[in-house]
Amino acid sequence: MNVRRRPAASLGDGGGAPQERTAVARRPAAVSPGGAGGGRRRRERAGAGRRLAAVPVLAAVALLAGCGIRATEVPTDFGPAPSRVRCSLAGPSVPARTAGGLPVQVFLLCGSSLVTVDRNVRVPDGTADSERRLLVAQGLLDELAAQPSAAEKEAGYGTDVRGGLRVGGPRPGDPEDALRLSTAPGGLTSYALAQIVCTFSDSAAAEGDGSVILGGPGDEPPRRYECTDEVRARPGSKEPPSAEAVGG
Protein backbone atom coordinates (compact mmCIF):
# COMPACT_ATOMS: atom_id res chain seq x y z
CA MET A 1 0.00 0.00 0.00
CA ASN A 2 1.34 3.44 -0.95
CA VAL A 3 1.67 5.99 1.90
CA ARG A 4 1.65 9.64 1.00
CA ARG A 5 4.04 11.85 2.90
CA ARG A 6 2.71 15.15 4.08
CA PRO A 7 5.00 17.99 3.19
CA ALA A 8 6.61 19.85 6.13
CA ALA A 9 4.86 23.01 7.07
CA SER A 10 6.61 26.19 6.23
CA LEU A 11 7.24 28.97 8.64
CA GLY A 12 4.63 31.09 6.98
CA ASP A 13 1.67 28.75 7.16
CA GLY A 14 -0.34 27.27 10.02
CA GLY A 15 2.38 24.75 10.83
CA GLY A 16 3.76 26.97 13.61
CA ALA A 17 1.45 25.44 16.17
CA PRO A 18 3.62 22.39 16.95
CA GLN A 19 6.60 24.60 17.70
CA GLU A 20 4.51 26.83 20.00
CA ARG A 21 3.27 23.78 21.91
CA THR A 22 6.83 22.60 22.35
CA ALA A 23 7.93 25.96 23.76
CA VAL A 24 5.07 25.97 26.19
CA ALA A 25 5.92 22.46 27.32
CA ARG A 26 9.55 23.41 27.97
CA ARG A 27 8.67 26.54 30.05
CA PRO A 28 9.28 25.84 33.75
CA ALA A 29 6.17 25.50 35.85
CA ALA A 30 5.30 28.39 38.15
CA VAL A 31 6.32 27.80 41.79
CA SER A 32 3.31 27.31 43.97
CA PRO A 33 2.97 29.35 47.18
CA GLY A 34 3.63 26.24 49.23
CA GLY A 35 6.90 25.42 47.50
CA ALA A 36 10.53 26.12 48.51
CA GLY A 37 10.44 29.73 47.32
CA GLY A 38 7.35 30.54 49.39
CA GLY A 39 8.85 28.94 52.53
CA ARG A 40 12.04 31.00 52.16
CA ARG A 41 10.06 34.23 51.80
CA ARG A 42 7.99 33.40 54.89
CA ARG A 43 11.17 32.74 56.91
CA GLU A 44 12.65 36.04 55.74
CA ARG A 45 9.49 37.92 56.75
CA ALA A 46 9.44 36.17 60.18
CA GLY A 47 13.12 37.01 60.79
CA ALA A 48 12.51 40.65 59.91
CA GLY A 49 9.55 40.72 62.30
CA ARG A 50 11.66 39.32 65.16
CA ARG A 51 14.39 41.89 64.52
CA LEU A 52 11.84 44.69 64.60
CA ALA A 53 10.31 43.34 67.84
CA ALA A 54 13.75 43.18 69.47
CA VAL A 55 14.45 46.87 68.82
CA PRO A 56 12.31 48.23 71.72
CA VAL A 57 13.80 45.63 74.13
CA LEU A 58 17.36 46.55 73.18
CA ALA A 59 16.51 50.23 73.53
CA ALA A 60 15.13 49.63 77.04
CA VAL A 61 18.26 47.68 78.07
CA ALA A 62 20.48 50.45 76.72
CA LEU A 63 18.47 53.02 78.64
CA LEU A 64 18.85 51.09 81.89
CA ALA A 65 22.57 50.63 81.31
CA GLY A 66 22.96 54.36 80.69
CA CYS A 67 21.28 55.06 84.04
CA GLY A 68 23.64 52.73 85.88
CA ILE A 69 20.91 50.12 86.52
CA ARG A 70 21.58 46.52 85.63
CA ALA A 71 18.64 44.90 83.87
CA THR A 72 17.31 41.67 85.37
CA GLU A 73 15.35 38.86 83.77
CA VAL A 74 12.94 38.44 86.69
CA PRO A 75 11.60 40.98 89.22
CA THR A 76 13.34 40.93 92.60
CA ASP A 77 12.07 42.05 95.99
CA PHE A 78 14.39 41.83 98.98
CA GLY A 79 12.09 43.71 101.35
CA PRO A 80 12.89 46.90 103.26
CA ALA A 81 16.46 47.53 104.39
CA PRO A 82 17.09 46.81 108.08
CA SER A 83 16.88 49.97 110.16
CA ARG A 84 19.66 49.01 112.58
CA VAL A 85 22.09 46.17 113.11
CA ARG A 86 21.16 44.00 116.09
CA CYS A 87 23.20 44.68 119.27
CA SER A 88 24.67 47.84 117.72
CA LEU A 89 23.73 51.29 118.99
CA ALA A 90 23.73 54.26 116.63
CA GLY A 91 24.42 56.80 119.41
CA PRO A 92 25.44 57.07 123.06
CA SER A 93 23.83 54.46 125.30
CA VAL A 94 23.84 56.56 128.49
CA PRO A 95 20.24 57.48 129.41
CA ALA A 96 19.62 61.12 130.27
CA ARG A 97 18.38 60.21 133.75
CA THR A 98 21.90 59.17 134.87
CA ALA A 99 23.91 61.91 133.18
CA GLY A 100 26.53 63.66 135.27
CA GLY A 101 27.69 60.75 137.46
CA LEU A 102 30.63 58.35 137.60
CA PRO A 103 31.06 56.63 134.20
CA VAL A 104 30.60 52.86 134.48
CA GLN A 105 29.65 49.94 132.28
CA VAL A 106 27.02 47.27 132.89
CA PHE A 107 26.38 44.00 131.08
CA LEU A 108 23.02 43.62 129.39
CA LEU A 109 21.63 40.68 127.46
CA CYS A 110 21.49 40.85 123.69
CA GLY A 111 20.71 37.74 121.68
CA SER A 112 22.42 34.90 123.51
CA SER A 113 25.37 36.84 124.93
CA LEU A 114 26.34 39.64 127.30
CA VAL A 115 27.28 43.05 125.94
CA THR A 116 28.42 46.20 127.73
CA VAL A 117 26.60 49.52 127.70
CA ASP A 118 27.62 52.83 129.23
CA ARG A 119 25.98 54.11 132.38
CA ASN A 120 26.63 56.70 135.11
CA VAL A 121 26.48 56.12 138.88
CA ARG A 122 26.13 59.03 141.30
CA VAL A 123 28.70 59.03 144.11
CA PRO A 124 28.95 62.12 146.35
CA ASP A 125 32.33 63.78 146.51
CA GLY A 126 34.38 63.03 149.61
CA THR A 127 32.79 59.58 150.18
CA ALA A 128 35.07 57.13 152.07
CA ASP A 129 36.46 54.25 150.01
CA SER A 130 34.50 51.54 151.87
CA GLU A 131 31.23 53.41 151.48
CA ARG A 132 32.09 54.45 147.94
CA ARG A 133 32.47 50.78 146.95
CA LEU A 134 28.99 49.95 148.25
CA LEU A 135 27.46 52.99 146.57
CA VAL A 136 28.98 51.95 143.24
CA ALA A 137 27.75 48.36 143.69
CA GLN A 138 24.22 49.51 144.50
CA GLY A 139 24.22 51.93 141.60
CA LEU A 140 25.28 49.14 139.25
CA LEU A 141 22.45 46.91 140.52
CA ASP A 142 19.96 49.71 139.98
CA GLU A 143 21.19 50.26 136.42
CA LEU A 144 21.00 46.53 135.70
CA ALA A 145 17.42 46.41 136.95
CA ALA A 146 16.34 49.53 135.03
CA GLN A 147 14.60 49.09 131.71
CA PRO A 148 16.89 49.69 128.71
CA SER A 149 16.41 52.90 126.78
CA ALA A 150 14.25 53.03 123.66
CA ALA A 151 17.34 52.89 121.42
CA GLU A 152 18.69 49.90 123.34
CA LYS A 153 15.38 48.06 123.11
CA GLU A 154 15.28 48.70 119.37
CA ALA A 155 18.78 47.23 119.09
CA GLY A 156 17.70 44.12 121.02
CA TYR A 157 19.07 44.81 124.53
CA GLY A 158 17.37 43.44 127.64
CA THR A 159 17.99 42.50 131.27
CA ASP A 160 17.03 39.63 133.58
CA VAL A 161 17.88 41.48 136.83
CA ARG A 162 14.77 42.40 138.81
CA GLY A 163 14.25 45.62 140.74
CA GLY A 164 14.51 45.87 144.52
CA LEU A 165 17.77 43.93 144.79
CA ARG A 166 20.02 45.35 147.50
CA VAL A 167 23.72 44.90 148.28
CA GLY A 168 25.65 45.19 151.55
CA GLY A 169 29.17 44.79 152.85
CA PRO A 170 30.91 41.74 154.36
CA ARG A 171 29.92 40.05 157.57
CA PRO A 172 32.35 39.05 160.29
CA GLY A 173 34.44 36.19 158.93
CA ASP A 174 33.85 37.15 155.28
CA PRO A 175 36.66 38.38 153.04
CA GLU A 176 36.89 42.16 153.30
CA ASP A 177 35.93 42.63 149.63
CA ALA A 178 32.84 40.39 149.84
CA LEU A 179 29.42 41.70 148.84
CA ARG A 180 26.18 40.34 150.29
CA LEU A 181 23.04 40.45 148.14
CA SER A 182 19.49 40.59 149.48
CA THR A 183 18.77 37.51 147.34
CA ALA A 184 21.12 34.53 147.46
CA PRO A 185 23.13 34.11 144.25
CA GLY A 186 21.69 30.61 143.90
CA GLY A 187 18.18 32.09 143.87
CA LEU A 188 18.89 34.24 140.81
CA THR A 189 18.50 33.10 137.25
CA SER A 190 21.70 32.13 135.48
CA TYR A 191 21.26 35.16 133.23
CA ALA A 192 20.83 37.61 136.12
CA LEU A 193 23.75 36.13 138.05
CA ALA A 194 25.98 36.34 134.96
CA GLN A 195 25.03 39.99 134.48
CA ILE A 196 25.80 40.85 138.11
CA VAL A 197 29.05 38.88 138.26
CA CYS A 198 30.44 40.34 135.03
CA THR A 199 29.30 43.88 135.91
CA PHE A 200 30.75 43.80 139.45
CA SER A 201 34.01 42.10 138.48
CA ASP A 202 34.71 44.80 135.88
CA SER A 203 34.03 47.74 138.22
CA ALA A 204 35.25 49.54 141.33
CA ALA A 205 32.99 47.21 143.37
CA ALA A 206 35.58 44.42 143.07
CA GLU A 207 39.34 44.03 142.98
CA GLY A 208 39.42 44.18 139.19
CA ASP A 209 40.83 40.66 138.66
CA GLY A 210 37.84 39.37 136.73
CA SER A 211 36.09 37.96 139.78
CA VAL A 212 33.82 39.06 142.63
CA ILE A 213 32.94 37.56 146.00
CA LEU A 214 29.18 37.30 146.48
CA GLY A 215 27.01 35.97 149.25
CA GLY A 216 23.34 36.01 150.17
CA PRO A 217 21.34 37.13 153.20
CA GLY A 218 21.71 33.79 154.97
CA ASP A 219 24.55 32.12 156.80
CA GLU A 220 26.02 30.45 153.73
CA PRO A 221 29.65 31.46 153.17
CA PRO A 222 30.25 33.72 150.16
CA ARG A 223 31.80 32.38 146.99
CA ARG A 224 34.18 33.87 144.45
CA TYR A 225 32.54 34.04 141.02
CA GLU A 226 34.45 34.53 137.76
CA CYS A 227 33.33 36.26 134.58
CA THR A 228 34.84 34.09 131.84
CA ASP A 229 34.61 34.32 128.07
CA GLU A 230 32.16 31.41 128.12
CA VAL A 231 29.93 33.22 130.62
CA ARG A 232 29.88 36.35 128.43
CA ALA A 233 29.16 34.31 125.30
CA ARG A 234 26.57 31.92 126.79
CA PRO A 235 25.26 33.35 130.07
CA GLY A 236 22.22 31.07 130.16
CA SER A 237 24.03 27.77 129.69
CA LYS A 238 25.18 27.49 133.31
CA GLU A 239 26.09 29.59 136.34
CA PRO A 240 29.41 31.42 136.40
CA PRO A 241 32.19 29.23 137.82
CA SER A 242 32.74 29.78 141.52
CA ALA A 243 34.78 28.58 144.44
CA GLU A 244 34.48 29.02 148.20
CA ALA A 245 36.04 32.28 149.33
CA VAL A 246 38.42 32.15 152.28
CA GLY A 247 37.58 34.63 155.06
CA GLY A 248 40.02 37.23 156.24
mmCIF file of C-alpha atoms in Angstrom:
data_model
loop_
_atom_site.group_PDB
_atom_site.id
_atom_site.type_symbol
_atom_site.label_atom_id
_atom_site.label_comp_id
_atom_site.label_asym_id
_atom_site.label_seq_id
_atom_site.Cartn_x
_atom_site.Cartn_y
_atom_site.Cartn_z
ATOM 1 C CA MET A 1 0.000 0.000 0.000
ATOM 2 C CA ASN A 2 1.336 3.441 -0.949
ATOM 3 C CA VAL A 3 1.669 5.990 1.896
ATOM 4 C CA ARG A 4 1.652 9.636 1.000
ATOM 5 C CA ARG A 5 4.035 11.848 2.897
ATOM 6 C CA ARG A 6 2.708 15.148 4.080
ATOM 7 C CA PRO A 7 5.003 17.992 3.186
ATOM 8 C CA ALA A 8 6.613 19.853 6.127
ATOM 9 C CA ALA A 9 4.863 23.013 7.072
ATOM 10 C CA SER A 10 6.609 26.185 6.230
ATOM 11 C CA LEU A 11 7.241 28.970 8.639
ATOM 12 C CA GLY A 12 4.631 31.095 6.981
ATOM 13 C CA ASP A 13 1.668 28.751 7.158
ATOM 14 C CA GLY A 14 -0.341 27.267 10.018
ATOM 15 C CA GLY A 15 2.380 24.747 10.829
ATOM 16 C CA GLY A 16 3.765 26.966 13.612
ATOM 17 C CA ALA A 17 1.450 25.439 16.172
ATOM 18 C CA PRO A 18 3.617 22.388 16.953
ATOM 19 C CA GLN A 19 6.603 24.602 17.703
ATOM 20 C CA GLU A 20 4.508 26.829 20.003
ATOM 21 C CA ARG A 21 3.266 23.779 21.909
ATOM 22 C CA THR A 22 6.831 22.597 22.351
ATOM 23 C CA ALA A 23 7.926 25.962 23.760
ATOM 24 C CA VAL A 24 5.067 25.967 26.186
ATOM 25 C CA ALA A 25 5.916 22.455 27.316
ATOM 26 C CA ARG A 26 9.547 23.405 27.972
ATOM 27 C CA ARG A 27 8.674 26.537 30.051
ATOM 28 C CA PRO A 28 9.275 25.842 33.749
ATOM 29 C CA ALA A 29 6.174 25.498 35.847
ATOM 30 C CA ALA A 30 5.305 28.388 38.153
ATOM 31 C CA VAL A 31 6.317 27.796 41.794
ATOM 32 C CA SER A 32 3.313 27.306 43.970
ATOM 33 C CA PRO A 33 2.973 29.354 47.175
ATOM 34 C CA GLY A 34 3.628 26.235 49.234
ATOM 35 C CA GLY A 35 6.901 25.422 47.498
ATOM 36 C CA ALA A 36 10.533 26.124 48.512
ATOM 37 C CA GLY A 37 10.437 29.732 47.324
ATOM 38 C CA GLY A 38 7.348 30.543 49.387
ATOM 39 C CA GLY A 39 8.848 28.941 52.528
ATOM 40 C CA ARG A 40 12.040 30.998 52.159
ATOM 41 C CA ARG A 41 10.063 34.226 51.801
ATOM 42 C CA ARG A 42 7.990 33.404 54.895
ATOM 43 C CA ARG A 43 11.172 32.737 56.911
ATOM 44 C CA GLU A 44 12.646 36.044 55.741
ATOM 45 C CA ARG A 45 9.489 37.915 56.753
ATOM 46 C CA ALA A 46 9.441 36.173 60.183
ATOM 47 C CA GLY A 47 13.118 37.007 60.789
ATOM 48 C CA ALA A 48 12.513 40.645 59.910
ATOM 49 C CA GLY A 49 9.548 40.716 62.301
ATOM 50 C CA ARG A 50 11.659 39.321 65.160
ATOM 51 C CA ARG A 51 14.392 41.888 64.521
ATOM 52 C CA LEU A 52 11.840 44.694 64.605
ATOM 53 C CA ALA A 53 10.307 43.345 67.840
ATOM 54 C CA ALA A 54 13.754 43.180 69.473
ATOM 55 C CA VAL A 55 14.453 46.871 68.820
ATOM 56 C CA PRO A 56 12.311 48.228 71.724
ATOM 57 C CA VAL A 57 13.803 45.627 74.127
ATOM 58 C CA LEU A 58 17.359 46.550 73.177
ATOM 59 C CA ALA A 59 16.511 50.233 73.534
ATOM 60 C CA ALA A 60 15.131 49.631 77.044
ATOM 61 C CA VAL A 61 18.259 47.682 78.069
ATOM 62 C CA ALA A 62 20.478 50.446 76.720
ATOM 63 C CA LEU A 63 18.474 53.024 78.636
ATOM 64 C CA LEU A 64 18.850 51.090 81.887
ATOM 65 C CA ALA A 65 22.569 50.628 81.305
ATOM 66 C CA GLY A 66 22.955 54.357 80.695
ATOM 67 C CA CYS A 67 21.283 55.055 84.039
ATOM 68 C CA GLY A 68 23.644 52.728 85.876
ATOM 69 C CA ILE A 69 20.907 50.117 86.522
ATOM 70 C CA ARG A 70 21.582 46.515 85.631
ATOM 71 C CA ALA A 71 18.645 44.899 83.869
ATOM 72 C CA THR A 72 17.315 41.672 85.372
ATOM 73 C CA GLU A 73 15.351 38.864 83.774
ATOM 74 C CA VAL A 74 12.941 38.444 86.691
ATOM 75 C CA PRO A 75 11.603 40.976 89.224
ATOM 76 C CA THR A 76 13.342 40.933 92.602
ATOM 77 C CA ASP A 77 12.067 42.048 95.993
ATOM 78 C CA PHE A 78 14.390 41.826 98.978
ATOM 79 C CA GLY A 79 12.089 43.714 101.346
ATOM 80 C CA PRO A 80 12.894 46.896 103.256
ATOM 81 C CA ALA A 81 16.460 47.526 104.388
ATOM 82 C CA PRO A 82 17.089 46.813 108.085
ATOM 83 C CA SER A 83 16.878 49.974 110.159
ATOM 84 C CA ARG A 84 19.655 49.013 112.580
ATOM 85 C CA VAL A 85 22.091 46.175 113.111
ATOM 86 C CA ARG A 86 21.164 44.005 116.086
ATOM 87 C CA CYS A 87 23.200 44.684 119.274
ATOM 88 C CA SER A 88 24.672 47.839 117.722
ATOM 89 C CA LEU A 89 23.729 51.288 118.987
ATOM 90 C CA ALA A 90 23.727 54.264 116.632
ATOM 91 C CA GLY A 91 24.423 56.804 119.413
ATOM 92 C CA PRO A 92 25.438 57.068 123.063
ATOM 93 C CA SER A 93 23.829 54.458 125.303
ATOM 94 C CA VAL A 94 23.841 56.557 128.491
ATOM 95 C CA PRO A 95 20.242 57.483 129.414
ATOM 96 C CA ALA A 96 19.616 61.121 130.270
ATOM 97 C CA ARG A 97 18.377 60.206 133.755
ATOM 98 C CA THR A 98 21.903 59.171 134.865
ATOM 99 C CA ALA A 99 23.915 61.908 133.179
ATOM 100 C CA GLY A 100 26.535 63.658 135.267
ATOM 101 C CA GLY A 101 27.685 60.750 137.457
ATOM 102 C CA LEU A 102 30.634 58.348 137.604
ATOM 103 C CA PRO A 103 31.061 56.634 134.196
ATOM 104 C CA VAL A 104 30.601 52.861 134.477
ATOM 105 C CA GLN A 105 29.653 49.938 132.281
ATOM 106 C CA VAL A 106 27.023 47.274 132.892
ATOM 107 C CA PHE A 107 26.384 44.004 131.081
ATOM 108 C CA LEU A 108 23.024 43.619 129.385
ATOM 109 C CA LEU A 109 21.630 40.683 127.461
ATOM 110 C CA CYS A 110 21.490 40.849 123.690
ATOM 111 C CA GLY A 111 20.711 37.744 121.681
ATOM 112 C CA SER A 112 22.417 34.898 123.507
ATOM 113 C CA SER A 113 25.372 36.842 124.926
ATOM 114 C CA LEU A 114 26.341 39.643 127.300
ATOM 115 C CA VAL A 115 27.278 43.054 125.939
ATOM 116 C CA THR A 116 28.419 46.199 127.734
ATOM 117 C CA VAL A 117 26.602 49.517 127.699
ATOM 118 C CA ASP A 118 27.623 52.825 129.228
ATOM 119 C CA ARG A 119 25.979 54.114 132.383
ATOM 120 C CA ASN A 120 26.630 56.696 135.110
ATOM 121 C CA VAL A 121 26.483 56.122 138.877
ATOM 122 C CA ARG A 122 26.130 59.032 141.300
ATOM 123 C CA VAL A 123 28.701 59.026 144.106
ATOM 124 C CA PRO A 124 28.955 62.119 146.354
ATOM 125 C CA ASP A 125 32.328 63.785 146.508
ATOM 126 C CA GLY A 126 34.381 63.027 149.608
ATOM 127 C CA THR A 127 32.793 59.579 150.185
ATOM 128 C CA ALA A 128 35.066 57.133 152.066
ATOM 129 C CA ASP A 129 36.458 54.248 150.015
ATOM 130 C CA SER A 130 34.501 51.542 151.865
ATOM 131 C CA GLU A 131 31.230 53.407 151.476
ATOM 132 C CA ARG A 132 32.089 54.450 147.940
ATOM 133 C CA ARG A 133 32.472 50.782 146.952
ATOM 134 C CA LEU A 134 28.986 49.953 148.249
ATOM 135 C CA LEU A 135 27.459 52.991 146.571
ATOM 136 C CA VAL A 136 28.978 51.952 143.243
ATOM 137 C CA ALA A 137 27.752 48.360 143.692
ATOM 138 C CA GLN A 138 24.217 49.506 144.500
ATOM 139 C CA GLY A 139 24.224 51.932 141.603
ATOM 140 C CA LEU A 140 25.279 49.139 139.254
ATOM 141 C CA LEU A 141 22.454 46.907 140.516
ATOM 142 C CA ASP A 142 19.958 49.707 139.976
ATOM 143 C CA GLU A 143 21.190 50.256 136.424
ATOM 144 C CA LEU A 144 21.003 46.526 135.697
ATOM 145 C CA ALA A 145 17.417 46.409 136.947
ATOM 146 C CA ALA A 146 16.343 49.534 135.026
ATOM 147 C CA GLN A 147 14.597 49.089 131.712
ATOM 148 C CA PRO A 148 16.891 49.690 128.711
ATOM 149 C CA SER A 149 16.414 52.901 126.782
ATOM 150 C CA ALA A 150 14.253 53.027 123.658
ATOM 151 C CA ALA A 151 17.337 52.891 121.416
ATOM 152 C CA GLU A 152 18.687 49.895 123.345
ATOM 153 C CA LYS A 153 15.378 48.062 123.111
ATOM 154 C CA GLU A 154 15.278 48.704 119.373
ATOM 155 C CA ALA A 155 18.782 47.233 119.092
ATOM 156 C CA GLY A 156 17.703 44.119 121.025
ATOM 157 C CA TYR A 157 19.067 44.807 124.529
ATOM 158 C CA GLY A 158 17.369 43.437 127.640
ATOM 159 C CA THR A 159 17.994 42.497 131.272
ATOM 160 C CA ASP A 160 17.031 39.633 133.583
ATOM 161 C CA VAL A 161 17.884 41.476 136.829
ATOM 162 C CA ARG A 162 14.768 42.402 138.808
ATOM 163 C CA GLY A 163 14.253 45.617 140.739
ATOM 164 C CA GLY A 164 14.511 45.869 144.518
ATOM 165 C CA LEU A 165 17.766 43.932 144.793
ATOM 166 C CA ARG A 166 20.017 45.355 147.504
ATOM 167 C CA VAL A 167 23.720 44.901 148.281
ATOM 168 C CA GLY A 168 25.648 45.189 151.548
ATOM 169 C CA GLY A 169 29.169 44.790 152.845
ATOM 170 C CA PRO A 170 30.913 41.743 154.359
ATOM 171 C CA ARG A 171 29.917 40.052 157.569
ATOM 172 C CA PRO A 172 32.354 39.048 160.287
ATOM 173 C CA GLY A 173 34.440 36.193 158.928
ATOM 174 C CA ASP A 174 33.849 37.152 155.279
ATOM 175 C CA PRO A 175 36.658 38.384 153.042
ATOM 176 C CA GLU A 176 36.887 42.155 153.305
ATOM 177 C CA ASP A 177 35.930 42.626 149.627
ATOM 178 C CA ALA A 178 32.840 40.387 149.843
ATOM 179 C CA LEU A 179 29.419 41.697 148.842
ATOM 180 C CA ARG A 180 26.180 40.336 150.288
ATOM 181 C CA LEU A 181 23.039 40.451 148.136
ATOM 182 C CA SER A 182 19.485 40.592 149.476
ATOM 183 C CA THR A 183 18.771 37.507 147.338
ATOM 184 C CA ALA A 184 21.124 34.534 147.461
ATOM 185 C CA PRO A 185 23.131 34.113 144.251
ATOM 186 C CA GLY A 186 21.688 30.611 143.901
ATOM 187 C CA GLY A 187 18.180 32.094 143.872
ATOM 188 C CA LEU A 188 18.886 34.239 140.810
ATOM 189 C CA THR A 189 18.502 33.096 137.251
ATOM 190 C CA SER A 190 21.701 32.134 135.485
ATOM 191 C CA TYR A 191 21.255 35.162 133.226
ATOM 192 C CA ALA A 192 20.832 37.613 136.121
ATOM 193 C CA LEU A 193 23.754 36.132 138.047
ATOM 194 C CA ALA A 194 25.983 36.340 134.963
ATOM 195 C CA GLN A 195 25.025 39.993 134.479
ATOM 196 C CA ILE A 196 25.803 40.854 138.112
ATOM 197 C CA VAL A 197 29.052 38.882 138.261
ATOM 198 C CA CYS A 198 30.440 40.343 135.032
ATOM 199 C CA THR A 199 29.297 43.881 135.913
ATOM 200 C CA PHE A 200 30.753 43.801 139.446
ATOM 201 C CA SER A 201 34.014 42.100 138.484
ATOM 202 C CA ASP A 202 34.713 44.801 135.885
ATOM 203 C CA SER A 203 34.034 47.737 138.225
ATOM 204 C CA ALA A 204 35.253 49.535 141.331
ATOM 205 C CA ALA A 205 32.989 47.215 143.370
ATOM 206 C CA ALA A 206 35.580 44.415 143.071
ATOM 207 C CA GLU A 207 39.339 44.028 142.983
ATOM 208 C CA GLY A 208 39.421 44.181 139.190
ATOM 209 C CA ASP A 209 40.828 40.660 138.662
ATOM 210 C CA GLY A 210 37.838 39.368 136.733
ATOM 211 C CA SER A 211 36.088 37.958 139.783
ATOM 212 C CA VAL A 212 33.821 39.064 142.627
ATOM 213 C CA ILE A 213 32.935 37.558 145.999
ATOM 214 C CA LEU A 214 29.183 37.298 146.480
ATOM 215 C CA GLY A 215 27.009 35.974 149.250
ATOM 216 C CA GLY A 216 23.342 36.009 150.174
ATOM 217 C CA PRO A 217 21.336 37.129 153.203
ATOM 218 C CA GLY A 218 21.712 33.786 154.972
ATOM 219 C CA ASP A 219 24.555 32.122 156.798
ATOM 220 C CA GLU A 220 26.021 30.454 153.732
ATOM 221 C CA PRO A 221 29.648 31.462 153.175
ATOM 222 C CA PRO A 222 30.245 33.718 150.162
ATOM 223 C CA ARG A 223 31.796 32.378 146.988
ATOM 224 C CA ARG A 224 34.177 33.873 144.454
ATOM 225 C CA TYR A 225 32.542 34.035 141.019
ATOM 226 C CA GLU A 226 34.449 34.531 137.763
ATOM 227 C CA CYS A 227 33.332 36.261 134.580
ATOM 228 C CA THR A 228 34.843 34.089 131.842
ATOM 229 C CA ASP A 229 34.612 34.317 128.067
ATOM 230 C CA GLU A 230 32.161 31.411 128.116
ATOM 231 C CA VAL A 231 29.930 33.218 130.620
ATOM 232 C CA ARG A 232 29.877 36.348 128.432
ATOM 233 C CA ALA A 233 29.164 34.314 125.302
ATOM 234 C CA ARG A 234 26.566 31.916 126.789
ATOM 235 C CA PRO A 235 25.262 33.345 130.073
ATOM 236 C CA GLY A 236 22.221 31.069 130.155
ATOM 237 C CA SER A 237 24.030 27.771 129.687
ATOM 238 C CA LYS A 238 25.176 27.495 133.307
ATOM 239 C CA GLU A 239 26.086 29.595 136.341
ATOM 240 C CA PRO A 240 29.411 31.423 136.399
ATOM 241 C CA PRO A 241 32.194 29.226 137.819
ATOM 242 C CA SER A 242 32.738 29.780 141.518
ATOM 243 C CA ALA A 243 34.784 28.576 144.444
ATOM 244 C CA GLU A 244 34.479 29.022 148.197
ATOM 245 C CA ALA A 245 36.043 32.277 149.327
ATOM 246 C CA VAL A 246 38.420 32.146 152.281
ATOM 247 C CA GLY A 247 37.575 34.629 155.061
ATOM 248 C CA GLY A 248 40.016 37.231 156.241
#
